[in-house]
C-alpha positions as MATLAB code, in Angstrom:
seq = 'MALRCGSPPPLDPARLWRGLRGSARLSLWPSGGSLTAPQLRVLWQDAEGLHIYKPGLEDGGLYRCTATNELGSDSESSLLQLAEYPKISLSWRNVSDLGSAALSAVVGGWIRLRLGANLTLDCPVTGVPQPTVSWHKKEGALSRNARLLPSGSLQLHNITLQDYGTYTCVAANPIGKSAASSHLHVSGATQALSEHPTVVSKEGGRKRVLMASRIGTRAVVRPGDILRIGCPVVPNHRKAIKWYFQNQTLEETQGLRHRTLVGGRVLEVNTLHGKLDGRYSCQTQTDGQLLSAWVHISLEEFAWQLGNWTVCSASCGSRGTQTRKLRCVSPDGGDVPPSTCHHLPRPVSSPRACSNRDCPASWVSTAWSTCSSSCGRGFRQRQVSCQQVEAAGTVRFLPPSGCADTAPPTDREDCTTDTCATWVTSSWGQCTGRCLGPGLATQSRTVMCKHLNSSISPGTSCDPKDRPQSSQNCSSDACDVHWRVWPWRRCTVACGSGFQSRRVECVQRRTNKTVADQHCTWQRRPVSWQHCNITSCSSECKDTTQYCAVVKRLQLCLVDLYRQRCCESCSVDTHPI';
ca = [
       0.000    0.000    0.000;
       1.320    3.484   -0.923;
       0.446    6.834    0.693;
       1.406    9.680   -1.633;
       2.249   13.189   -0.445;
       2.791   15.363   -3.568;
       3.951   19.018   -3.740;
       4.691   21.500   -6.577;
       8.172   20.794   -8.035;
       9.525   24.403   -7.893;
       9.242   24.587   -4.098;
      10.913   21.198   -3.508;
       9.870   21.118    0.153;
      11.145   18.669    2.695;
       8.429   16.181    3.622;
       7.770   14.482    6.919;
       5.539   11.455    7.552;
       4.156   10.693   10.975;
       1.964    7.706   11.717;
      -0.042    7.316   14.906;
      -1.055    3.670   15.272;
      -2.826    3.112   18.556;
      -0.327    3.779   21.325;
       2.688    3.501   18.976;
       4.167    6.500   17.189;
       6.024    6.303   13.876;
       8.202    9.162   12.617;
       9.915    8.929    9.220;
      12.162   11.451    7.515;
      13.607   10.996    4.010;
      17.349   10.706    4.139;
      18.725    9.815    0.732;
      16.156    7.052    0.350;
      17.163    5.320    3.589;
      15.137    5.053    6.780;
      16.100    6.708   10.048;
      13.663    4.449   11.941;
      13.958    0.647   12.049;
      10.636   -0.079   10.257;
      11.380   -3.015    7.961;
       7.918   -3.103    6.365;
       7.567    0.689    6.028;
       9.647    2.305    3.289;
       9.940    5.947    2.268;
      10.482    6.520   -1.442;
      10.841   10.174   -2.278;
       9.158    9.895   -5.672;
       6.329    7.547   -4.697;
       5.607    8.380   -1.057;
       5.231    6.055    1.913;
       4.997    2.290    1.220;
       3.670   -0.248    3.746;
       4.345   -3.872    2.809;
       1.866   -6.559    3.916;
      -0.166   -4.204    6.129;
      -1.635   -5.750    9.270;
      -3.950   -4.688   12.075;
      -1.020   -3.031   13.867;
      -0.574   -0.676   10.895;
      -4.029    0.839   11.219;
      -4.233    4.422   12.458;
      -3.861    8.064   11.460;
      -1.041    9.013    9.063;
      -0.101   12.666    8.613;
       2.136   14.130    5.882;
       3.782   17.524    6.601;
       5.523   19.536    3.842;
       7.806   22.458    4.813;
       9.997   25.021    3.011;
      11.286   28.539    3.616;
       7.769   29.945    3.205;
       6.096   27.728    5.805;
       4.499   24.311    6.155;
       1.290   22.423    5.375;
      -0.039   19.000    6.358;
      -2.765   16.511    5.450;
      -3.910   13.334    7.222;
      -5.270    9.953    6.158;
      -6.967    7.340    8.349;
      -5.882    3.791    7.542;
      -8.308    1.021    8.484;
      -7.899   -2.621    7.520;
     -11.052   -4.362    6.343;
     -12.153   -7.307    8.508;
     -14.610  -10.088    7.831;
     -17.682   -9.958   10.082;
     -17.183  -12.016   13.207;
     -19.965  -12.990   15.616;
     -18.965  -13.638   19.219;
     -21.434  -16.492   19.660;
     -22.062  -18.477   22.820;
     -22.410  -22.236   23.120;
     -24.171  -21.855   26.446;
     -27.607  -23.498   26.555;
     -30.211  -21.702   28.637;
     -33.367  -23.110   30.219;
     -35.408  -20.760   32.383;
     -39.094  -21.520   32.875;
     -39.532  -19.160   35.802;
     -38.381  -15.756   34.570;
     -40.607  -13.339   32.681;
     -37.683  -11.878   30.714;
     -34.370  -13.340   29.558;
     -31.361  -12.044   27.639;
     -29.045  -14.506   25.868;
     -26.253  -14.502   23.282;
     -26.866  -16.281   19.995;
     -25.282  -19.723   19.645;
     -26.888  -22.112   22.125;
     -30.423  -23.390   22.544;
     -32.939  -21.601   24.718;
     -35.986  -22.880   26.529;
     -38.590  -20.439   27.866;
     -42.168  -20.504   29.064;
     -45.174  -19.075   27.264;
     -45.589  -15.308   27.631;
     -41.924  -14.623   28.459;
     -39.836  -11.921   26.759;
     -36.526  -12.823   25.073;
     -33.699  -10.550   23.935;
     -31.278  -12.445   21.678;
     -27.957  -10.583   21.328;
     -25.680  -10.849   18.276;
     -22.316   -9.249   19.207;
     -20.427   -8.621   15.957;
     -17.158   -6.995   14.893;
     -15.751   -6.141   11.475;
     -14.532   -3.305    9.246;
     -16.563   -1.731    7.743;
     -19.131   -2.104   10.526;
     -21.334   -5.065    9.533;
     -25.096   -4.799    9.226;
     -27.128   -7.309   11.227;
     -30.290   -9.084   10.066;
     -32.338  -11.894   11.609;
     -34.109  -14.803    9.934;
     -36.223  -17.722   11.085;
     -35.667  -21.127    9.540;
     -39.331  -22.082    9.791;
     -40.621  -18.950    8.003;
     -41.026  -15.217    8.442;
     -40.475  -13.528   11.788;
     -43.665  -13.102   13.795;
     -45.218   -9.729   14.554;
     -43.932   -9.774   18.132;
     -40.313   -9.773   16.853;
     -38.455   -6.458   16.791;
     -34.901   -5.682   15.646;
     -33.211   -3.341   18.127;
     -30.721   -0.627   17.058;
     -27.958   -2.634   18.755;
     -28.599   -5.538   16.365;
     -30.334   -7.671   18.993;
     -33.621   -9.468   18.313;
     -36.411   -8.958   20.832;
     -39.345  -11.375   21.081;
     -42.217  -10.041   23.165;
     -44.862  -12.241   24.806;
     -43.614  -15.516   23.325;
     -46.198  -17.947   21.936;
     -45.948  -21.528   20.702;
     -45.629  -20.187   17.138;
     -42.281  -18.607   18.099;
     -40.666  -22.052   18.355;
     -37.840  -22.541   15.873;
     -34.299  -21.691   14.823;
     -33.315  -18.017   14.707;
     -30.254  -17.028   12.678;
     -28.269  -13.799   12.996;
     -26.487  -12.777    9.764;
     -23.731  -10.126    9.907;
     -22.543   -8.798    6.538;
     -20.246   -6.126    5.127;
     -18.632   -5.680    1.670;
     -15.903   -8.172    2.619;
     -18.192  -11.082    3.482;
     -20.713  -12.351    5.990;
     -21.071  -14.764    8.903;
     -24.036  -16.342   10.658;
     -24.915  -17.889   14.012;
     -28.107  -19.616   15.145;
     -30.033  -20.385   18.308;
     -32.919  -22.783   18.717;
     -35.869  -21.597   20.796;
     -38.059  -24.146   22.554;
     -41.304  -22.937   24.138;
     -42.858  -24.815   27.049;
     -46.494  -24.498   28.128;
     -47.167  -22.207   31.066;
     -48.622  -25.030   33.137;
     -46.039  -27.610   32.083;
     -43.632  -28.355   34.920;
     -40.306  -30.058   34.560;
     -41.317  -32.625   37.102;
     -43.842  -34.032   34.602;
     -41.001  -35.654   32.656;
     -39.121  -38.461   34.364;
     -35.746  -37.595   32.897;
     -36.144  -33.823   32.798;
     -33.842  -32.039   35.172;
     -36.246  -30.599   37.755;
     -35.734  -28.090   40.523;
     -35.433  -29.687   43.923;
     -34.298  -27.555   46.805;
     -32.960  -24.929   44.422;
     -30.585  -27.393   42.704;
     -30.892  -29.231   39.369;
     -31.103  -33.010   39.229;
     -28.545  -35.057   37.278;
     -29.151  -38.507   35.786;
     -26.335  -40.694   37.143;
     -24.651  -43.385   35.068;
     -23.831  -46.696   36.792;
     -21.451  -49.599   36.371;
     -24.332  -51.975   35.584;
     -26.024  -49.447   33.306;
     -29.034  -47.160   33.573;
     -31.892  -46.613   31.166;
     -33.909  -43.420   30.757;
     -36.335  -41.821   28.338;
     -36.156  -38.148   27.346;
     -38.278  -35.864   25.211;
     -37.018  -33.319   22.677;
     -36.313  -30.100   24.518;
     -35.662  -31.744   27.891;
     -32.483  -30.869   29.746;
     -30.308  -33.974   29.742;
     -27.417  -34.009   32.208;
     -25.566  -37.275   32.835;
     -23.267  -37.645   35.823;
     -20.243  -39.908   36.105;
     -20.303  -41.726   39.520;
     -17.107  -40.328   41.037;
     -16.452  -38.581   44.327;
     -16.703  -34.737   44.336;
     -12.942  -34.284   44.840;
     -12.057  -36.533   41.915;
      -9.222  -34.929   39.935;
      -8.407  -37.539   37.303;
      -9.417  -36.925   33.666;
     -12.876  -38.218   32.688;
     -13.477  -39.384   29.130;
     -17.024  -39.462   27.699;
     -18.205  -41.756   24.885;
     -21.358  -42.030   22.782;
     -22.063  -45.355   21.103;
     -18.468  -46.410   21.919;
     -17.057  -43.393   20.084;
     -15.439  -40.370   21.679;
     -17.577  -37.261   21.628;
     -15.060  -35.626   19.300;
     -15.710  -38.364   16.745;
     -19.501  -38.040   17.003;
     -21.081  -35.904   14.285;
     -24.105  -33.668   14.965;
     -24.226  -34.116   18.749;
     -24.205  -30.846   20.675;
     -22.843  -31.178   24.166;
     -20.680  -29.679   26.865;
     -19.084  -30.883   30.095;
     -19.704  -29.366   33.508;
     -18.153  -29.596   36.974;
     -14.678  -30.490   35.763;
     -15.955  -33.080   33.307;
     -17.997  -35.018   35.885;
     -21.313  -34.045   34.202;
     -22.159  -34.273   30.494;
     -24.950  -31.992   29.211;
     -26.534  -32.949   25.865;
     -28.719  -30.738   23.687;
     -31.866  -32.779   23.032;
     -33.058  -30.588   20.166;
     -30.296  -31.370   17.663;
     -28.895  -34.506   16.094;
     -29.482  -38.161   16.883;
     -29.056  -38.382   20.633;
     -30.629  -41.743   21.557;
     -28.069  -44.392   22.393;
     -25.486  -45.359   25.005;
     -23.460  -42.710   26.865;
     -20.520  -43.862   28.969;
     -17.744  -42.318   31.013;
     -14.300  -43.739   31.853;
     -11.715  -42.614   34.387;
      -9.095  -43.947   36.792;
     -10.046  -44.207   40.467;
      -8.037  -45.956   43.164;
      -5.763  -47.360   40.476;
      -8.624  -49.073   38.679;
     -10.568  -48.239   35.526;
     -14.068  -46.973   36.273;
     -16.622  -47.377   33.485;
     -20.294  -46.402   33.848;
     -23.028  -45.948   31.293;
     -26.615  -44.917   30.694;
     -28.829  -45.732   27.709;
     -31.020  -42.859   26.526;
     -34.162  -43.498   24.519;
     -35.858  -40.615   22.760;
     -39.580  -40.473   23.417;
     -40.952  -39.500   20.046;
     -44.333  -37.832   19.760;
     -46.365  -37.569   16.587;
     -49.456  -36.017   15.090;
     -52.185  -38.547   14.430;
     -55.500  -38.132   12.650;
     -58.446  -38.871   14.923;
     -61.890  -40.246   14.132;
     -64.192  -38.567   11.642;
     -66.501  -35.929   13.078;
     -70.285  -36.137   12.875;
     -71.609  -35.175    9.438;
     -72.509  -31.505    9.233;
     -75.780  -32.328    7.421;
     -78.195  -35.188    8.033;
     -79.283  -35.440    4.381;
     -78.630  -34.085    0.910;
     -75.207  -33.604   -0.635;
     -73.786  -30.639    1.297;
     -72.663  -32.503    4.388;
     -68.960  -32.741    5.229;
     -66.901  -34.264    8.006;
     -63.308  -33.853    9.096;
     -60.766  -35.609   11.305;
     -59.266  -33.871   14.313;
     -55.513  -33.918   14.914;
     -54.160  -35.604   18.038;
     -50.687  -35.377   19.551;
     -49.865  -38.875   20.777;
     -47.025  -40.512   22.677;
     -45.295  -43.706   21.480;
     -47.873  -45.774   23.384;
     -50.733  -43.994   21.578;
     -51.899  -41.894   24.503;
     -53.018  -38.308   24.044;
     -50.621  -35.590   25.213;
     -50.982  -31.785   25.108;
     -50.808  -30.417   21.527;
     -47.936  -28.131   22.557;
     -45.753  -31.244   22.767;
     -46.037  -31.711   18.979;
     -46.027  -28.084   17.923;
     -42.534  -28.388   16.437;
     -43.584  -31.263   14.179;
     -45.170  -30.876   10.714;
     -48.939  -31.236   10.812;
     -50.564  -33.770    8.484;
     -53.246  -32.415    6.166;
     -56.784  -33.431    7.045;
     -59.041  -32.879    4.031;
     -62.810  -32.860    4.586;
     -64.951  -35.454    2.847;
     -68.549  -35.492    1.703;
     -71.057  -37.429    3.774;
     -74.793  -38.191    4.077;
     -76.120  -39.584    0.792;
     -79.847  -39.913    1.415;
     -82.853  -37.843    0.360;
     -84.053  -35.115    2.665;
     -87.706  -35.060    3.757;
     -89.952  -32.636    1.874;
     -90.271  -29.187    3.427;
     -91.672  -25.752    2.724;
     -89.154  -23.348    1.170;
     -89.740  -19.598    1.032;
     -88.135  -16.989   -1.189;
     -87.068  -13.589    0.091;
     -89.749  -10.989    0.791;
     -90.503   -8.472   -1.931;
     -90.212   -4.764   -1.285;
     -93.118   -3.073    0.438;
     -95.926   -2.062   -1.914;
     -95.985    1.452   -0.471;
     -92.966    3.700   -0.465;
     -94.297    5.432    2.655;
     -96.760    4.448    5.308;
     -98.519    1.068    5.410;
     -98.520   -1.489    2.597;
     -97.884   -5.212    2.064;
     -95.133   -7.506    0.781;
     -95.158  -10.986   -0.743;
     -92.988  -14.060   -1.227;
     -93.227  -17.405   -2.968;
     -93.729  -20.549   -0.893;
     -93.271  -24.004   -2.402;
     -92.902  -27.610   -1.280;
     -89.429  -28.922   -2.155;
     -87.259  -31.970   -1.533;
     -83.435  -32.098   -1.708;
     -82.331  -35.443   -3.124;
     -79.163  -37.297   -2.169;
     -77.466  -36.159   -5.384;
     -78.085  -32.540   -4.449;
     -80.854  -31.855   -6.967;
     -84.017  -30.081   -5.825;
     -87.436  -31.559   -6.689;
     -90.577  -29.430   -6.535;
     -93.589  -31.244   -5.079;
     -97.292  -30.377   -4.954;
     -98.507  -28.819   -1.675;
     -99.772  -32.231   -0.630;
     -96.167  -33.404   -0.352;
     -95.720  -31.112    2.655;
     -99.166  -31.654    4.138;
     -97.684  -32.688    7.487;
     -96.740  -29.076    8.260;
     -98.578  -25.803    7.721;
     -97.114  -23.620    4.971;
     -95.582  -20.290    5.981;
     -97.511  -17.164    5.062;
     -96.827  -15.687    1.642;
     -98.178  -12.170    2.356;
     -97.861   -9.762    5.290;
     -98.372   -6.132    6.133;
     -95.384   -3.806    6.080;
     -94.637   -0.263    7.069;
     -91.858    1.723    5.529;
     -90.537    4.999    6.809;
     -93.415    7.220    7.916;
     -94.198    9.618    5.083;
     -92.778   13.072    5.524;
     -93.677   16.364    3.835;
     -92.853   20.054    4.103;
     -95.174   21.983    6.418;
     -95.227   25.790    6.628;
     -96.681   28.236    9.123;
     -98.533   31.446    8.198;
     -96.553   34.408    6.970;
     -95.468   36.712    9.738;
     -95.970   40.484    9.825;
     -94.213   42.646    7.259;
     -91.769   44.014    9.809;
     -88.482   42.834    8.387;
     -85.592   44.873    7.084;
     -86.516   47.653    4.619;
     -85.278   46.900    1.109;
     -86.584   50.001   -0.687;
     -89.389   52.538   -0.703;
     -92.374   50.781    0.841;
     -90.647   47.377    0.515;
     -89.774   45.093    3.493;
     -89.512   41.331    4.243;
     -91.662   38.822    6.077;
     -90.821   35.209    7.147;
     -92.472   31.934    8.124;
     -91.424   28.576    9.658;
     -90.730   25.625    7.325;
     -90.505   22.108    8.860;
     -90.289   18.518    7.599;
     -93.002   16.512    9.393;
     -94.321   12.971    9.315;
     -97.998   12.257    8.860;
     -98.224   11.718   12.618;
     -97.035   15.334   13.073;
     -93.642   14.281   14.461;
     -90.752   16.402   13.284;
     -88.320   14.655   10.945;
     -84.777   15.612    9.952;
     -84.658   17.641    6.766;
     -83.172   14.673    4.898;
     -86.561   12.874    4.978;
     -88.046   15.534    2.687;
     -86.850   16.479   -0.784;
     -84.791   19.686   -0.459;
     -85.755   20.684   -3.998;
     -89.407   20.959   -2.892;
     -88.686   23.026    0.219;
     -90.951   26.141    0.311;
     -89.458   29.602    0.795;
     -89.124   30.783    4.357;
     -88.976   34.547    3.512;
     -90.409   36.934    0.894;
     -90.749   40.635    0.078;
     -93.805   42.589    1.218;
     -95.264   46.124    1.139;
     -94.874   48.173    4.289;
     -95.817   51.773    5.038;
     -93.047   51.748    7.607;
     -90.544   51.564    4.739;
     -92.169   54.430    2.715;
     -89.567   56.872    4.062;
     -86.955   59.364    2.874;
     -84.109   61.476    4.265;
     -85.103   65.033    5.170;
     -82.312   67.619    5.483;
     -82.473   70.986    7.260;
     -80.570   74.171    6.307;
     -76.879   74.510    7.244;
     -76.210   76.208   10.536;
     -73.856   79.215   10.714;
     -70.129   78.490   10.415;
     -68.333   78.188   13.714;
     -65.681   80.796   12.663;
     -65.675   83.904   10.506;
     -62.301   83.122    9.007;
     -59.654   80.476    9.177;
     -61.008   76.878    9.275;
     -64.418   76.152   10.816;
     -67.280   73.718   10.337;
     -71.043   73.846   10.138;
     -73.756   71.188   10.630;
     -77.336   70.457    9.734;
     -80.042   68.073   10.909;
     -80.706   64.920    8.838;
     -83.803   62.835    9.687;
     -85.552   59.712    8.388;
     -89.182   60.765    7.789;
     -92.250   58.716    6.817;
     -93.842   60.180    3.730;
     -97.486   59.643    4.684;
     -97.377   60.932    8.252;
     -94.323   63.167    7.866;
     -93.142   61.800   11.230;
     -89.561   61.105   12.125;
     -88.721   57.394   12.456;
     -85.553   55.457   13.329;
     -82.657   55.871   10.895;
     -82.584   52.105   10.243;
     -85.732   52.442    8.101;
     -83.815   54.637    5.636;
     -80.615   52.582    5.436;
     -81.557   51.290    1.972;
     -80.622   54.768    0.612;
     -77.487   56.823    1.199;
     -77.648   59.215    4.167;
     -76.807   62.907    3.358;
     -73.819   64.439    5.183;
     -74.671   66.307    8.365;
     -71.509   68.475    8.712;
     -68.830   70.149    6.542;
     -65.865   72.568    6.629;
     -66.598   76.275    6.137;
     -64.892   79.746    5.903;
     -61.529   78.333    4.889;
     -60.014   81.761    4.267;
     -57.078   83.569    5.759;
     -57.935   85.778    8.710;
     -55.172   88.226    7.572;
     -55.396   90.587    4.633;
     -51.913   89.435    3.576;
     -51.927   86.585    1.051;
     -48.980   84.287    1.780;
     -48.006   80.626    1.980;
     -48.141   79.062    5.486;
     -46.705   75.626    4.668;
     -43.540   74.425    2.961;
     -45.414   72.000    0.690;
     -47.139   74.645   -1.446;
     -44.978   73.839   -4.471;
     -46.291   70.271   -4.320;
     -49.858   71.537   -3.871;
     -49.444   73.733   -6.938;
     -47.954   70.887   -9.023;
     -50.715   68.449   -8.054;
     -53.371   71.104   -8.821;
     -54.823   70.963   -5.318;
     -55.551   74.726   -5.204;
     -59.153   73.910   -6.067;
     -59.529   72.541   -2.530;
     -60.414   75.353   -0.072;
     -58.079   74.114    2.665;
     -55.016   74.012    0.381;
     -55.977   77.305   -1.319;
     -56.031   79.052    2.072;
     -52.682   77.667    3.291;
     -50.975   78.257   -0.078;
     -52.646   81.586   -0.884;
     -49.595   83.111   -2.572;
     -48.739   80.056   -4.682;
     -52.311   79.390   -5.686;
     -52.859   83.054   -6.745;
     -50.001   82.885   -9.266;
     -51.145   81.741  -12.676;
     -48.547   79.262  -13.973;
     -50.366   78.307  -17.136;
     -48.786   79.763  -20.299;
     -50.706   82.334  -22.270;
];
């Protein structure tokens, strides 16, 4: 690998490489192509930069190149990381905990939990670049109660029997990928270990071990049971103990998952993987003699079995079916809880047709027709006939005498649809509404949707297109009015800027009486005050504001107020002759 550190040729600066690798520090200076530091795999070549031969993990770190000359210095850095295949730190530890509500375990061993427990399955992984973690289930898609945590762990919440199976963690990066699996076994909530003769049960807080003997011991285990076999030696035995399966060392046995405990005195076997039924033996030296003890393990196999056919779903005709229920049975044929067989494939039980005899004749009715009246009372009808369903499934129509044993159902009955509804209006009210013009006002009335029984119905029961008007125009003397204005009062000032007012009244034409102003609002109200005497109080005509030039240019001298304040400017005629 080469790290280049180029610079413009005219400057020809001296270049310095420094590498910080963990706690080590590397400093290299070019000295005629030779190294000043004893780094056999790191070589400085002035034309090609820094070369690292066969880089390893110890070469990873930050490398900085510094270039200096008489004008100054500059530096750039590069981070060197060596790519690593993903590696999962799996655990071969098997875990069985039927008492805890929550458990955390590392992928690799098998796990046994009770129904309803929560499981967090960790997948510790290393690699460069950082691998991505995904989870898969051998038996199918992950269930809805499975959640992938940001740490890469898999969390199973409220475990059910459907969560049984093998879960695989896959860690991948651009270099490659690795995988590790754990098998999850789910036990029923009411299923105790003591139910199984060879299951290690809790007694006095300790776990029971099946002891081998010189004359041999026989035991039966079920898949998922904890199988621990003890070699009959004293607790302080220090000699090596060798375990065998079917007269072969455990190292020579393929597919058997196991581990030794208590210094080799106890052998624990995973009962969920491989062929585990057979003879297990241990050998060791004790008191100068060879001790050999063994135990024969038989695997109690359970199976799904199809039960008897159910009762036919129909007593006659051709539509009857029957099925067979599934049973989980032990080797002796006895029924066991279905959870014991949940890990086994279920046989398919297809229904079959049954009952091949004619049905007795009976009355058959069609559906009722719609009511004859769309509102109120009416009647509806249906067809009634005597029929017989034959064994082949065909229907035979019989005369009424064929069903004479029973009375026929009625073919006509009264019906009532939604109570009829219609628009109902009250009388028009007085013509006292808002005035719209001379002698013109409005009047209103109530409009309701009512049933024939006078009950009020929502408006949706009546056709909105037929809804009568609830208001209309009308003639009203109260609206035959006009504005009456009085003469202007005297101006408040003789000169300068004053104002004057006048009385404005709404008057009825016929009576000539004053009424409220609201009756005349349909026409514009005359002004009741205005400016007056906007003339200078001095005989001298002069401008009194600095904006008179603007007033003159905008031709505002026609306005009395501006003409008074700009008397001099407004009196000068600027229009050309």
